[in-house]
Amino acid sequence: MFSREESARIRQEFWTSFGKSFPRKWLLYNTKIKGFSFKFVADRKKAAVALDLEHSEEIFNQVLYDQLLSLRAILTSEYLPEVIYDDRYELENGKIIHRIYVNHETKFSIHNKNTWRDCYEFFVDTMTQFELFFYEYEDYIKSAL
């Protein structure tokens, strides 16, 4: 078991190491769509790459989610076959959002450095596919607003 301070240090080391190992400018929050962001997720038990819809007005989230649902067949067949659509994803803080994500299926813990490399490669491969999809269908996605 790690103390809170040790755990925070390890998390910081994980993300710093990722940034140094794969120095690249990711799209993440720079989508030009309010409340529409890509995220890397890593904790003690799992890792994922996610597209979160968290606009303060739920109607915008629903419209964007519906637009992305209409692209589901393309996203799964051409980019990310294992993508999961969840219209009621609960964050750790209890907030419910729309999330489209891919889980890292290999055993992972942010506290186990032996699992980091596989996770980093998963992050790079998966986020690259998410970004390619977004850039290809950006105008269509934005047309929902």
mmCIF file of N, CA and C in Angstrom:
data_model
loop_
_atom_site.group_PDB
_atom_site.id
_atom_site.type_symbol
_atom_site.label_atom_id
_atom_site.label_comp_id
_atom_site.label_asym_id
_atom_site.label_seq_id
_atom_site.Cartn_x
_atom_site.Cartn_y
_atom_site.Cartn_z
ATOM 1 N N MET A 1 0.836 -1.177 0.000
ATOM 2 C CA MET A 1 0.000 0.000 0.000
ATOM 3 C C MET A 1 0.883 1.242 0.000
ATOM 4 N N PHE A 2 0.471 2.232 -0.713
ATOM 5 C CA PHE A 2 1.233 3.465 -0.827
ATOM 6 C C PHE A 2 0.550 4.581 -0.037
ATOM 7 N N SER A 3 1.365 5.444 0.537
ATOM 8 C CA SER A 3 0.792 6.619 1.182
ATOM 9 C C SER A 3 0.248 7.539 0.093
ATOM 10 N N ARG A 4 -0.551 8.489 0.469
ATOM 11 C CA ARG A 4 -1.116 9.445 -0.488
ATOM 12 C C ARG A 4 -0.001 10.181 -1.232
ATOM 13 N N GLU A 5 1.026 10.574 -0.510
ATOM 14 C CA GLU A 5 2.147 11.306 -1.115
ATOM 15 C C GLU A 5 2.919 10.423 -2.100
ATOM 16 N N GLU A 6 3.156 9.151 -1.710
ATOM 17 C CA GLU A 6 3.854 8.230 -2.614
ATOM 18 C C GLU A 6 3.030 7.984 -3.872
ATOM 19 N N SER A 7 1.747 7.791 -3.686
ATOM 20 C CA SER A 7 0.854 7.560 -4.815
ATOM 21 C C SER A 7 0.849 8.761 -5.762
ATOM 22 N N ALA A 8 0.800 9.959 -5.210
ATOM 23 C CA ALA A 8 0.816 11.180 -6.032
ATOM 24 C C ALA A 8 2.137 11.289 -6.792
ATOM 25 N N ARG A 9 3.228 10.952 -6.138
ATOM 26 C CA ARG A 9 4.550 11.007 -6.782
ATOM 27 C C ARG A 9 4.624 10.003 -7.933
ATOM 28 N N ILE A 10 4.104 8.798 -7.706
ATOM 29 C CA ILE A 10 4.120 7.768 -8.748
ATOM 30 C C ILE A 10 3.252 8.191 -9.930
ATOM 31 N N ARG A 11 2.058 8.736 -9.661
ATOM 32 C CA ARG A 11 1.194 9.216 -10.759
ATOM 33 C C ARG A 11 1.898 10.300 -11.566
ATOM 34 N N GLN A 12 2.543 11.232 -10.863
ATOM 35 C CA GLN A 12 3.265 12.290 -11.564
ATOM 36 C C GLN A 12 4.401 11.702 -12.403
ATOM 37 N N GLU A 13 5.107 10.736 -11.859
ATOM 38 C CA GLU A 13 6.196 10.091 -12.598
ATOM 39 C C GLU A 13 5.657 9.354 -13.829
ATOM 40 N N PHE A 14 4.508 8.710 -13.679
ATOM 41 C CA PHE A 14 3.882 8.006 -14.802
ATOM 42 C C PHE A 14 3.613 8.966 -15.963
ATOM 43 N N TRP A 15 2.952 10.098 -15.655
ATOM 44 C CA TRP A 15 2.591 11.039 -16.712
ATOM 45 C C TRP A 15 3.809 11.759 -17.271
ATOM 46 N N THR A 16 4.775 12.072 -16.443
ATOM 47 C CA THR A 16 6.014 12.715 -16.917
ATOM 48 C C THR A 16 6.771 11.762 -17.839
ATOM 49 N N SER A 17 6.859 10.511 -17.429
ATOM 50 C CA SER A 17 7.544 9.512 -18.247
ATOM 51 C C SER A 17 6.830 9.318 -19.588
ATOM 52 N N PHE A 18 5.508 9.324 -19.569
ATOM 53 C CA PHE A 18 4.751 9.206 -20.818
ATOM 54 C C PHE A 18 5.070 10.376 -21.750
ATOM 55 N N GLY A 19 5.047 11.574 -21.212
ATOM 56 C CA GLY A 19 5.327 12.764 -22.015
ATOM 57 C C GLY A 19 6.739 12.762 -22.594
ATOM 58 N N LYS A 20 7.697 12.284 -21.829
ATOM 59 C CA LYS A 20 9.081 12.226 -22.308
ATOM 60 C C LYS A 20 9.279 11.093 -23.306
ATOM 61 N N SER A 21 8.604 9.979 -23.097
ATOM 62 C CA SER A 21 8.745 8.832 -23.996
ATOM 63 C C SER A 21 8.043 9.051 -25.330
ATOM 64 N N PHE A 22 6.948 9.796 -25.292
ATOM 65 C CA PHE A 22 6.158 10.045 -26.498
ATOM 66 C C PHE A 22 5.845 11.538 -26.593
ATOM 67 N N PRO A 23 6.869 12.333 -26.872
ATOM 68 C CA PRO A 23 6.662 13.793 -26.919
ATOM 69 C C PRO A 23 5.865 14.177 -28.164
ATOM 70 N N ARG A 24 4.633 14.480 -27.956
ATOM 71 C CA ARG A 24 3.749 14.822 -29.060
ATOM 72 C C ARG A 24 2.652 15.738 -28.555
ATOM 73 N N LYS A 25 2.201 16.620 -29.386
ATOM 74 C CA LYS A 25 1.082 17.495 -29.052
ATOM 75 C C LYS A 25 -0.203 16.750 -29.385
ATOM 76 N N TRP A 26 -0.937 16.345 -28.356
ATOM 77 C CA TRP A 26 -2.188 15.626 -28.547
ATOM 78 C C TRP A 26 -3.346 16.612 -28.679
ATOM 79 N N LEU A 27 -4.401 16.187 -29.322
ATOM 80 C CA LEU A 27 -5.593 17.017 -29.514
ATOM 81 C C LEU A 27 -6.276 17.344 -28.183
ATOM 82 N N LEU A 28 -6.577 16.357 -27.395
ATOM 83 C CA LEU A 28 -7.186 16.444 -26.065
ATOM 84 C C LEU A 28 -8.312 17.471 -25.976
ATOM 85 N N TYR A 29 -8.057 18.635 -25.354
ATOM 86 C CA TYR A 29 -9.113 19.638 -25.148
ATOM 87 C C TYR A 29 -9.222 20.626 -26.308
ATOM 88 N N ASN A 30 -8.345 20.554 -27.251
ATOM 89 C CA ASN A 30 -8.281 21.541 -28.328
ATOM 90 C C ASN A 30 -9.168 21.158 -29.518
ATOM 91 N N THR A 31 -10.386 20.721 -29.244
ATOM 92 C CA THR A 31 -11.299 20.293 -30.303
ATOM 93 C C THR A 31 -12.122 21.443 -30.875
ATOM 94 N N LYS A 32 -12.120 22.575 -30.210
ATOM 95 C CA LYS A 32 -12.923 23.735 -30.596
ATOM 96 C C LYS A 32 -14.425 23.477 -30.415
ATOM 97 N N ILE A 33 -14.742 22.464 -29.598
ATOM 98 C CA ILE A 33 -16.128 22.164 -29.255
ATOM 99 C C ILE A 33 -16.205 22.169 -27.727
ATOM 100 N N LYS A 34 -17.011 23.040 -27.184
ATOM 101 C CA LYS A 34 -17.119 23.156 -25.732
ATOM 102 C C LYS A 34 -17.621 21.847 -25.117
ATOM 103 N N GLY A 35 -16.905 21.383 -24.084
ATOM 104 C CA GLY A 35 -17.306 20.179 -23.376
ATOM 105 C C GLY A 35 -17.032 18.884 -24.115
ATOM 106 N N PHE A 36 -16.220 18.924 -25.156
ATOM 107 C CA PHE A 36 -15.921 17.771 -26.008
ATOM 108 C C PHE A 36 -14.417 17.573 -25.970
ATOM 109 N N SER A 37 -13.948 16.551 -25.235
ATOM 110 C CA SER A 37 -12.503 16.410 -25.066
ATOM 111 C C SER A 37 -12.065 14.947 -25.031
ATOM 112 N N PHE A 38 -10.864 14.745 -25.502
ATOM 113 C CA PHE A 38 -10.224 13.435 -25.462
ATOM 114 C C PHE A 38 -9.359 13.372 -24.204
ATOM 115 N N LYS A 39 -9.294 12.182 -23.595
ATOM 116 C CA LYS A 39 -8.544 12.050 -22.349
ATOM 117 C C LYS A 39 -7.815 10.718 -22.284
ATOM 118 N N PHE A 40 -6.659 10.766 -21.643
ATOM 119 C CA PHE A 40 -5.963 9.564 -21.230
ATOM 120 C C PHE A 40 -6.393 9.304 -19.788
ATOM 121 N N VAL A 41 -6.739 8.067 -19.475
ATOM 122 C CA VAL A 41 -7.188 7.709 -18.136
ATOM 123 C C VAL A 41 -6.303 6.590 -17.606
ATOM 124 N N ALA A 42 -5.771 6.766 -16.396
ATOM 125 C CA ALA A 42 -4.957 5.714 -15.773
ATOM 126 C C ALA A 42 -5.120 5.818 -14.264
ATOM 127 N N ASP A 43 -5.349 4.673 -13.635
ATOM 128 C CA ASP A 43 -5.434 4.658 -12.175
ATOM 129 C C ASP A 43 -4.852 3.350 -11.648
ATOM 130 N N ARG A 44 -5.213 2.991 -10.441
ATOM 131 C CA ARG A 44 -4.619 1.805 -9.816
ATOM 132 C C ARG A 44 -5.000 0.496 -10.496
ATOM 133 N N LYS A 45 -6.112 0.461 -11.210
ATOM 134 C CA LYS A 45 -6.590 -0.810 -11.752
ATOM 135 C C LYS A 45 -6.812 -0.837 -13.257
ATOM 136 N N LYS A 46 -6.893 0.335 -13.895
ATOM 137 C CA LYS A 46 -7.233 0.325 -15.318
ATOM 138 C C LYS A 46 -6.666 1.542 -16.043
ATOM 139 N N ALA A 47 -6.676 1.400 -17.353
ATOM 140 C CA ALA A 47 -6.284 2.516 -18.218
ATOM 141 C C ALA A 47 -7.244 2.534 -19.399
ATOM 142 N N ALA A 48 -7.443 3.725 -19.969
ATOM 143 C CA ALA A 48 -8.357 3.866 -21.100
ATOM 144 C C ALA A 48 -8.028 5.154 -21.849
ATOM 145 N N VAL A 49 -8.527 5.226 -23.053
ATOM 146 C CA VAL A 49 -8.522 6.464 -23.827
ATOM 147 C C VAL A 49 -9.987 6.793 -24.063
ATOM 148 N N ALA A 50 -10.362 8.031 -23.769
ATOM 149 C CA ALA A 50 -11.783 8.376 -23.781
ATOM 150 C C ALA A 50 -12.063 9.668 -24.527
ATOM 151 N N LEU A 51 -13.264 9.742 -25.040
ATOM 152 C CA LEU A 51 -13.838 10.961 -25.580
ATOM 153 C C LEU A 51 -15.008 11.288 -24.663
ATOM 154 N N ASP A 52 -14.881 12.378 -23.924
ATOM 155 C CA ASP A 52 -15.904 12.765 -22.950
ATOM 156 C C ASP A 52 -16.731 13.941 -23.450
ATOM 157 N N LEU A 53 -18.027 13.846 -23.240
ATOM 158 C CA LEU A 53 -18.956 14.928 -23.559
ATOM 159 C C LEU A 53 -19.471 15.461 -22.233
ATOM 160 N N GLU A 54 -18.992 16.662 -21.872
ATOM 161 C CA GLU A 54 -19.289 17.230 -20.555
ATOM 162 C C GLU A 54 -19.694 18.700 -20.633
ATOM 163 N N HIS A 55 -20.492 19.047 -21.622
ATOM 164 C CA HIS A 55 -20.976 20.424 -21.724
ATOM 165 C C HIS A 55 -21.890 20.712 -20.536
ATOM 166 N N SER A 56 -21.906 21.950 -20.087
ATOM 167 C CA SER A 56 -22.747 22.303 -18.930
ATOM 168 C C SER A 56 -24.236 22.181 -19.245
ATOM 169 N N GLU A 57 -24.593 22.249 -20.518
ATOM 170 C CA GLU A 57 -25.989 22.081 -20.926
ATOM 171 C C GLU A 57 -26.151 20.704 -21.568
ATOM 172 N N GLU A 58 -26.914 19.857 -20.916
ATOM 173 C CA GLU A 58 -27.056 18.459 -21.328
ATOM 174 C C GLU A 58 -27.540 18.306 -22.773
ATOM 175 N N ILE A 59 -28.336 19.211 -23.263
ATOM 176 C CA ILE A 59 -28.844 19.099 -24.631
ATOM 177 C C ILE A 59 -27.703 19.049 -25.648
ATOM 178 N N PHE A 60 -26.639 19.816 -25.409
ATOM 179 C CA PHE A 60 -25.480 19.801 -26.313
ATOM 180 C C PHE A 60 -24.775 18.456 -26.251
ATOM 181 N N ASN A 61 -24.643 17.902 -25.045
ATOM 182 C CA ASN A 61 -24.030 16.582 -24.901
ATOM 183 C C ASN A 61 -24.828 15.531 -25.666
ATOM 184 N N GLN A 62 -26.150 15.584 -25.527
ATOM 185 C CA GLN A 62 -26.994 14.589 -26.177
ATOM 186 C C GLN A 62 -26.930 14.710 -27.694
ATOM 187 N N VAL A 63 -26.947 15.930 -28.200
ATOM 188 C CA VAL A 63 -26.875 16.144 -29.653
ATOM 189 C C VAL A 63 -25.549 15.614 -30.205
ATOM 190 N N LEU A 64 -24.458 15.926 -29.525
ATOM 191 C CA LEU A 64 -23.141 15.438 -29.966
ATOM 192 C C LEU A 64 -23.047 13.917 -29.853
ATOM 193 N N TYR A 65 -23.565 13.380 -28.759
ATOM 194 C CA TYR A 65 -23.546 11.931 -28.575
ATOM 195 C C TYR A 65 -24.336 11.241 -29.692
ATOM 196 N N ASP A 66 -25.507 11.778 -30.013
ATOM 197 C CA ASP A 66 -26.315 11.211 -31.098
ATOM 198 C C ASP A 66 -25.574 11.288 -32.432
ATOM 199 N N GLN A 67 -24.868 12.399 -32.657
ATOM 200 C CA GLN A 67 -24.104 12.553 -33.890
ATOM 201 C C GLN A 67 -22.988 11.493 -33.953
ATOM 202 N N LEU A 68 -22.335 11.275 -32.820
ATOM 203 C CA LEU A 68 -21.283 10.256 -32.763
ATOM 204 C C LEU A 68 -21.860 8.845 -32.871
ATOM 205 N N LEU A 69 -23.054 8.643 -32.354
ATOM 206 C CA LEU A 69 -23.717 7.337 -32.535
ATOM 207 C C LEU A 69 -23.951 7.046 -34.011
ATOM 208 N N SER A 70 -24.273 8.077 -34.772
ATOM 209 C CA SER A 70 -24.504 7.882 -36.207
ATOM 210 C C SER A 70 -23.219 7.489 -36.941
ATOM 211 N N LEU A 71 -22.077 7.737 -36.299
ATOM 212 C CA LEU A 71 -20.781 7.370 -36.887
ATOM 213 C C LEU A 71 -20.213 6.086 -36.285
ATOM 214 N N ARG A 72 -20.977 5.442 -35.444
ATOM 215 C CA ARG A 72 -20.481 4.274 -34.701
ATOM 216 C C ARG A 72 -19.944 3.170 -35.618
ATOM 217 N N ALA A 73 -20.670 2.849 -36.669
ATOM 218 C CA ALA A 73 -20.236 1.780 -37.577
ATOM 219 C C ALA A 73 -18.885 2.116 -38.207
ATOM 220 N N ILE A 74 -18.690 3.370 -38.559
ATOM 221 C CA ILE A 74 -17.419 3.799 -39.157
ATOM 222 C C ILE A 74 -16.307 3.736 -38.120
ATOM 223 N N LEU A 75 -16.574 4.264 -36.924
ATOM 224 C CA LEU A 75 -15.555 4.267 -35.874
ATOM 225 C C LEU A 75 -15.114 2.845 -35.530
ATOM 226 N N THR A 76 -16.067 1.926 -35.426
ATOM 227 C CA THR A 76 -15.707 0.554 -35.055
ATOM 228 C C THR A 76 -15.086 -0.240 -36.203
ATOM 229 N N SER A 77 -15.499 0.026 -37.421
ATOM 230 C CA SER A 77 -14.968 -0.773 -38.538
ATOM 231 C C SER A 77 -13.645 -0.240 -39.075
ATOM 232 N N GLU A 78 -13.434 1.070 -39.002
ATOM 233 C CA GLU A 78 -12.240 1.645 -39.619
ATOM 234 C C GLU A 78 -11.178 2.140 -38.639
ATOM 235 N N TYR A 79 -11.551 2.361 -37.383
ATOM 236 C CA TYR A 79 -10.605 2.978 -36.450
ATOM 237 C C TYR A 79 -10.410 2.173 -35.160
ATOM 238 N N LEU A 80 -11.480 1.957 -34.425
ATOM 239 C CA LEU A 80 -11.367 1.352 -33.092
ATOM 240 C C LEU A 80 -12.446 0.279 -32.893
ATOM 241 N N PRO A 81 -12.173 -0.952 -33.287
ATOM 242 C CA PRO A 81 -13.191 -2.001 -33.200
ATOM 243 C C PRO A 81 -13.705 -2.268 -31.782
ATOM 244 N N GLU A 82 -12.886 -1.990 -30.776
ATOM 245 C CA GLU A 82 -13.284 -2.305 -29.401
ATOM 246 C C GLU A 82 -13.877 -1.110 -28.648
ATOM 247 N N VAL A 83 -14.249 -0.049 -29.358
ATOM 248 C CA VAL A 83 -14.775 1.156 -28.718
ATOM 249 C C VAL A 83 -16.111 0.871 -28.017
ATOM 250 N N ILE A 84 -16.294 1.532 -26.883
ATOM 251 C CA ILE A 84 -17.513 1.388 -26.081
ATOM 252 C C ILE A 84 -18.217 2.742 -26.033
ATOM 253 N N TYR A 85 -19.496 2.738 -26.323
ATOM 254 C CA TYR A 85 -20.325 3.941 -26.197
ATOM 255 C C TYR A 85 -21.105 3.816 -24.893
ATOM 256 N N ASP A 86 -21.023 4.817 -24.037
ATOM 257 C CA ASP A 86 -21.744 4.793 -22.770
ATOM 258 C C ASP A 86 -22.415 6.145 -22.562
ATOM 259 N N ASP A 87 -23.741 6.164 -22.646
ATOM 260 C CA ASP A 87 -24.454 7.445 -22.514
ATOM 261 C C ASP A 87 -24.728 7.814 -21.058
ATOM 262 N N ARG A 88 -24.322 6.949 -20.125
ATOM 263 C CA ARG A 88 -24.487 7.255 -18.701
ATOM 264 C C ARG A 88 -23.262 6.766 -17.927
ATOM 265 N N TYR A 89 -22.105 7.279 -18.280
ATOM 266 C CA TYR A 89 -20.872 6.887 -17.612
ATOM 267 C C TYR A 89 -20.721 7.698 -16.319
ATOM 268 N N GLU A 90 -20.476 7.007 -15.220
ATOM 269 C CA GLU A 90 -20.343 7.697 -13.938
ATOM 270 C C GLU A 90 -18.867 7.879 -13.597
ATOM 271 N N LEU A 91 -18.468 9.145 -13.437
ATOM 272 C CA LEU A 91 -17.108 9.465 -13.024
ATOM 273 C C LEU A 91 -16.943 9.180 -11.533
ATOM 274 N N GLU A 92 -15.703 9.144 -11.073
ATOM 275 C CA GLU A 92 -15.426 8.874 -9.659
ATOM 276 C C GLU A 92 -16.125 9.868 -8.733
ATOM 277 N N ASN A 93 -16.318 11.098 -9.201
ATOM 278 C CA ASN A 93 -16.968 12.118 -8.364
ATOM 279 C C ASN A 93 -18.495 12.020 -8.396
ATOM 280 N N GLY A 94 -19.027 11.022 -9.109
ATOM 281 C CA GLY A 94 -20.466 10.813 -9.164
ATOM 282 C C GLY A 94 -21.158 11.493 -10.337
ATOM 283 N N LYS A 95 -20.454 12.335 -11.057
ATOM 284 C CA LYS A 95 -21.032 13.028 -12.207
ATOM 285 C C LYS A 95 -21.294 12.032 -13.338
ATOM 286 N N ILE A 96 -22.446 12.166 -13.976
ATOM 287 C CA ILE A 96 -22.810 11.316 -15.113
ATOM 288 C C ILE A 96 -22.515 12.077 -16.399
ATOM 289 N N ILE A 97 -21.769 11.430 -17.294
ATOM 290 C CA ILE A 97 -21.423 12.044 -18.578
ATOM 291 C C ILE A 97 -21.677 11.036 -19.699
ATOM 292 N N HIS A 98 -21.532 11.501 -20.932
ATOM 293 C CA HIS A 98 -21.504 10.622 -22.095
ATOM 294 C C HIS A 98 -20.025 10.362 -22.367
ATOM 295 N N ARG A 99 -19.655 9.095 -22.495
ATOM 296 C CA ARG A 99 -18.250 8.756 -22.747
ATOM 297 C C ARG A 99 -18.179 7.693 -23.834
ATOM 298 N N ILE A 100 -17.255 7.909 -24.738
ATOM 299 C CA ILE A 100 -16.928 6.921 -25.764
ATOM 300 C C ILE A 100 -15.466 6.585 -25.508
ATOM 301 N N TYR A 101 -15.169 5.311 -25.293
ATOM 302 C CA TYR A 101 -13.828 4.985 -24.816
ATOM 303 C C TYR A 101 -13.377 3.594 -25.239
ATOM 304 N N VAL A 102 -12.076 3.382 -25.068
ATOM 305 C CA VAL A 102 -11.467 2.077 -25.298
ATOM 306 C C VAL A 102 -10.661 1.742 -24.048
ATOM 307 N N ASN A 103 -10.945 0.581 -23.469
ATOM 308 C CA ASN A 103 -10.201 0.131 -22.301
ATOM 309 C C ASN A 103 -8.909 -0.560 -22.715
ATOM 310 N N HIS A 104 -7.899 -0.370 -21.906
ATOM 311 C CA HIS A 104 -6.644 -1.109 -22.049
ATOM 312 C C HIS A 104 -6.892 -2.481 -21.434
ATOM 313 N N GLU A 105 -6.847 -3.517 -22.246
ATOM 314 C CA GLU A 105 -7.242 -4.848 -21.786
ATOM 315 C C GLU A 105 -6.137 -5.594 -21.044
ATOM 316 N N THR A 106 -4.902 -5.155 -21.173
ATOM 317 C CA THR A 106 -3.797 -5.809 -20.488
ATOM 318 C C THR A 106 -3.780 -5.387 -19.025
ATOM 319 N N LYS A 107 -3.361 -6.291 -18.160
ATOM 320 C CA LYS A 107 -3.286 -5.981 -16.727
ATOM 321 C C LYS A 107 -2.438 -4.731 -16.536
ATOM 322 N N PHE A 108 -2.969 -3.785 -15.746
ATOM 323 C CA PHE A 108 -2.304 -2.498 -15.568
ATOM 324 C C PHE A 108 -2.556 -1.957 -14.167
ATOM 325 N N SER A 109 -1.532 -1.323 -13.637
ATOM 326 C CA SER A 109 -1.666 -0.509 -12.428
ATOM 327 C C SER A 109 -0.669 0.623 -12.524
ATOM 328 N N ILE A 110 -1.134 1.818 -12.268
ATOM 329 C CA ILE A 110 -0.241 2.978 -12.313
ATOM 330 C C ILE A 110 0.884 2.823 -11.283
ATOM 331 N N HIS A 111 0.664 2.004 -10.263
ATOM 332 C CA HIS A 111 1.676 1.783 -9.232
ATOM 333 C C HIS A 111 2.692 0.704 -9.608
ATOM 334 N N ASN A 112 2.489 0.027 -10.739
ATOM 335 C CA ASN A 112 3.396 -1.026 -11.186
ATOM 336 C C ASN A 112 4.119 -0.569 -12.454
ATOM 337 N N LYS A 113 5.367 -0.150 -12.298
ATOM 338 C CA LYS A 113 6.122 0.383 -13.441
ATOM 339 C C LYS A 113 6.313 -0.639 -14.548
ATOM 340 N N ASN A 114 6.220 -1.918 -14.239
ATOM 341 C CA ASN A 114 6.357 -2.949 -15.266
ATOM 342 C C ASN A 114 5.189 -2.944 -16.250
ATOM 343 N N THR A 115 4.097 -2.303 -15.905
ATOM 344 C CA THR A 115 2.926 -2.258 -16.792
ATOM 345 C C THR A 115 2.866 -0.959 -17.604
ATOM 346 N N TRP A 116 3.751 -0.041 -17.332
ATOM 347 C CA TRP A 116 3.672 1.281 -17.964
ATOM 348 C C TRP A 116 3.890 1.244 -19.470
ATOM 349 N N ARG A 117 4.904 0.545 -19.924
ATOM 350 C CA ARG A 117 5.265 0.578 -21.350
ATOM 351 C C ARG A 117 4.100 0.115 -22.234
ATOM 352 N N ASP A 118 3.472 -0.992 -21.857
ATOM 353 C CA ASP A 118 2.317 -1.474 -22.626
ATOM 354 C C ASP A 118 1.201 -0.437 -22.639
ATOM 355 N N CYS A 119 0.995 0.200 -21.501
ATOM 356 C CA CYS A 119 -0.045 1.224 -21.411
ATOM 357 C C CYS A 119 0.293 2.405 -22.319
ATOM 358 N N TYR A 120 1.528 2.863 -22.288
ATOM 359 C CA TYR A 120 1.941 3.987 -23.138
ATOM 360 C C TYR A 120 1.696 3.665 -24.608
ATOM 361 N N GLU A 121 2.058 2.461 -25.020
ATOM 362 C CA GLU A 121 1.852 2.078 -26.419
ATOM 363 C C GLU A 121 0.365 2.016 -26.758
ATOM 364 N N PHE A 122 -0.432 1.511 -25.829
ATOM 365 C CA PHE A 122 -1.886 1.521 -26.000
ATOM 366 C C PHE A 122 -2.397 2.959 -26.147
ATOM 367 N N PHE A 123 -1.941 3.854 -25.260
ATOM 368 C CA PHE A 123 -2.345 5.267 -25.336
ATOM 369 C C PHE A 123 -2.051 5.844 -26.713
ATOM 370 N N VAL A 124 -0.829 5.660 -27.184
ATOM 371 C CA VAL A 124 -0.410 6.241 -28.461
ATOM 372 C C VAL A 124 -1.239 5.678 -29.610
ATOM 373 N N ASP A 125 -1.354 4.367 -29.681
ATOM 374 C CA ASP A 125 -2.095 3.742 -30.780
ATOM 375 C C ASP A 125 -3.570 4.151 -30.767
ATOM 376 N N THR A 126 -4.174 4.108 -29.591
ATOM 377 C CA THR A 126 -5.607 4.375 -29.493
ATOM 378 C C THR A 126 -5.930 5.851 -29.704
ATOM 379 N N MET A 127 -5.159 6.732 -29.069
ATOM 380 C CA MET A 127 -5.430 8.166 -29.238
ATOM 381 C C MET A 127 -5.177 8.586 -30.687
ATOM 382 N N THR A 128 -4.182 8.017 -31.318
ATOM 383 C CA THR A 128 -3.919 8.330 -32.727
ATOM 384 C C THR A 128 -5.138 7.983 -33.576
ATOM 385 N N GLN A 129 -5.736 6.835 -33.337
ATOM 386 C CA GLN A 129 -6.928 6.442 -34.089
ATOM 387 C C GLN A 129 -8.112 7.355 -33.785
ATOM 388 N N PHE A 130 -8.292 7.705 -32.515
ATOM 389 C CA PHE A 130 -9.363 8.646 -32.146
ATOM 390 C C PHE A 130 -9.168 9.985 -32.865
ATOM 391 N N GLU A 131 -7.936 10.479 -32.875
ATOM 392 C CA GLU A 131 -7.663 11.763 -33.525
ATOM 393 C C GLU A 131 -7.900 11.689 -35.028
ATOM 394 N N LEU A 132 -7.444 10.620 -35.661
ATOM 395 C CA LEU A 132 -7.674 10.465 -37.098
ATOM 396 C C LEU A 132 -9.174 10.464 -37.411
ATOM 397 N N PHE A 133 -9.930 9.748 -36.617
ATOM 398 C CA PHE A 133 -11.383 9.721 -36.770
ATOM 399 C C PHE A 133 -11.958 11.131 -36.618
ATOM 400 N N PHE A 134 -11.551 11.823 -35.560
ATOM 401 C CA PHE A 134 -12.080 13.165 -35.315
ATOM 402 C C PHE A 134 -11.757 14.108 -36.475
ATOM 403 N N TYR A 135 -10.525 14.124 -36.926
ATOM 404 C CA TYR A 135 -10.151 15.029 -38.011
ATOM 405 C C TYR A 135 -10.908 14.702 -39.300
ATOM 406 N N GLU A 136 -11.155 13.429 -39.544
ATOM 407 C CA GLU A 136 -11.885 13.032 -40.750
ATOM 408 C C GLU A 136 -13.357 13.463 -40.684
ATOM 409 N N TYR A 137 -13.963 13.405 -39.502
ATOM 410 C CA TYR A 137 -15.399 13.673 -39.369
ATOM 411 C C TYR A 137 -15.700 14.917 -38.548
ATOM 412 N N GLU A 138 -14.711 15.751 -38.335
ATOM 413 C CA GLU A 138 -14.862 16.959 -37.524
ATOM 414 C C GLU A 138 -15.998 17.842 -38.008
ATOM 415 N N ASP A 139 -16.046 18.130 -39.294
ATOM 416 C CA ASP A 139 -17.096 19.005 -39.823
ATOM 417 C C ASP A 139 -18.478 18.390 -39.619
ATOM 418 N N TYR A 140 -18.581 17.102 -39.821
ATOM 419 C CA TYR A 140 -19.873 16.429 -39.612
ATOM 420 C C TYR A 140 -20.271 16.485 -38.132
ATOM 421 N N ILE A 141 -19.334 16.225 -37.245
ATOM 422 C CA ILE A 141 -19.625 16.275 -35.800
ATOM 423 C C ILE A 141 -20.077 17.676 -35.400
ATOM 424 N N LYS A 142 -19.352 18.675 -35.873
ATOM 425 C CA LYS A 142 -19.692 20.067 -35.522
ATOM 426 C C LYS A 142 -21.019 20.518 -36.133
ATOM 427 N N SER A 143 -21.420 19.882 -37.227
ATOM 428 C CA SER A 143 -22.675 20.280 -37.880
ATOM 429 C C SER A 143 -23.895 20.002 -37.002
ATOM 430 N N ALA A 144 -23.724 19.155 -35.983
ATOM 431 C CA ALA A 144 -24.841 18.877 -35.073
ATOM 432 C C ALA A 144 -25.182 20.092 -34.222
ATOM 433 N N LEU A 145 -24.218 20.975 -34.037
ATOM 434 C CA LEU A 145 -24.452 22.157 -33.213
ATOM 435 C C LEU A 145 -24.950 23.266 -34.090
#
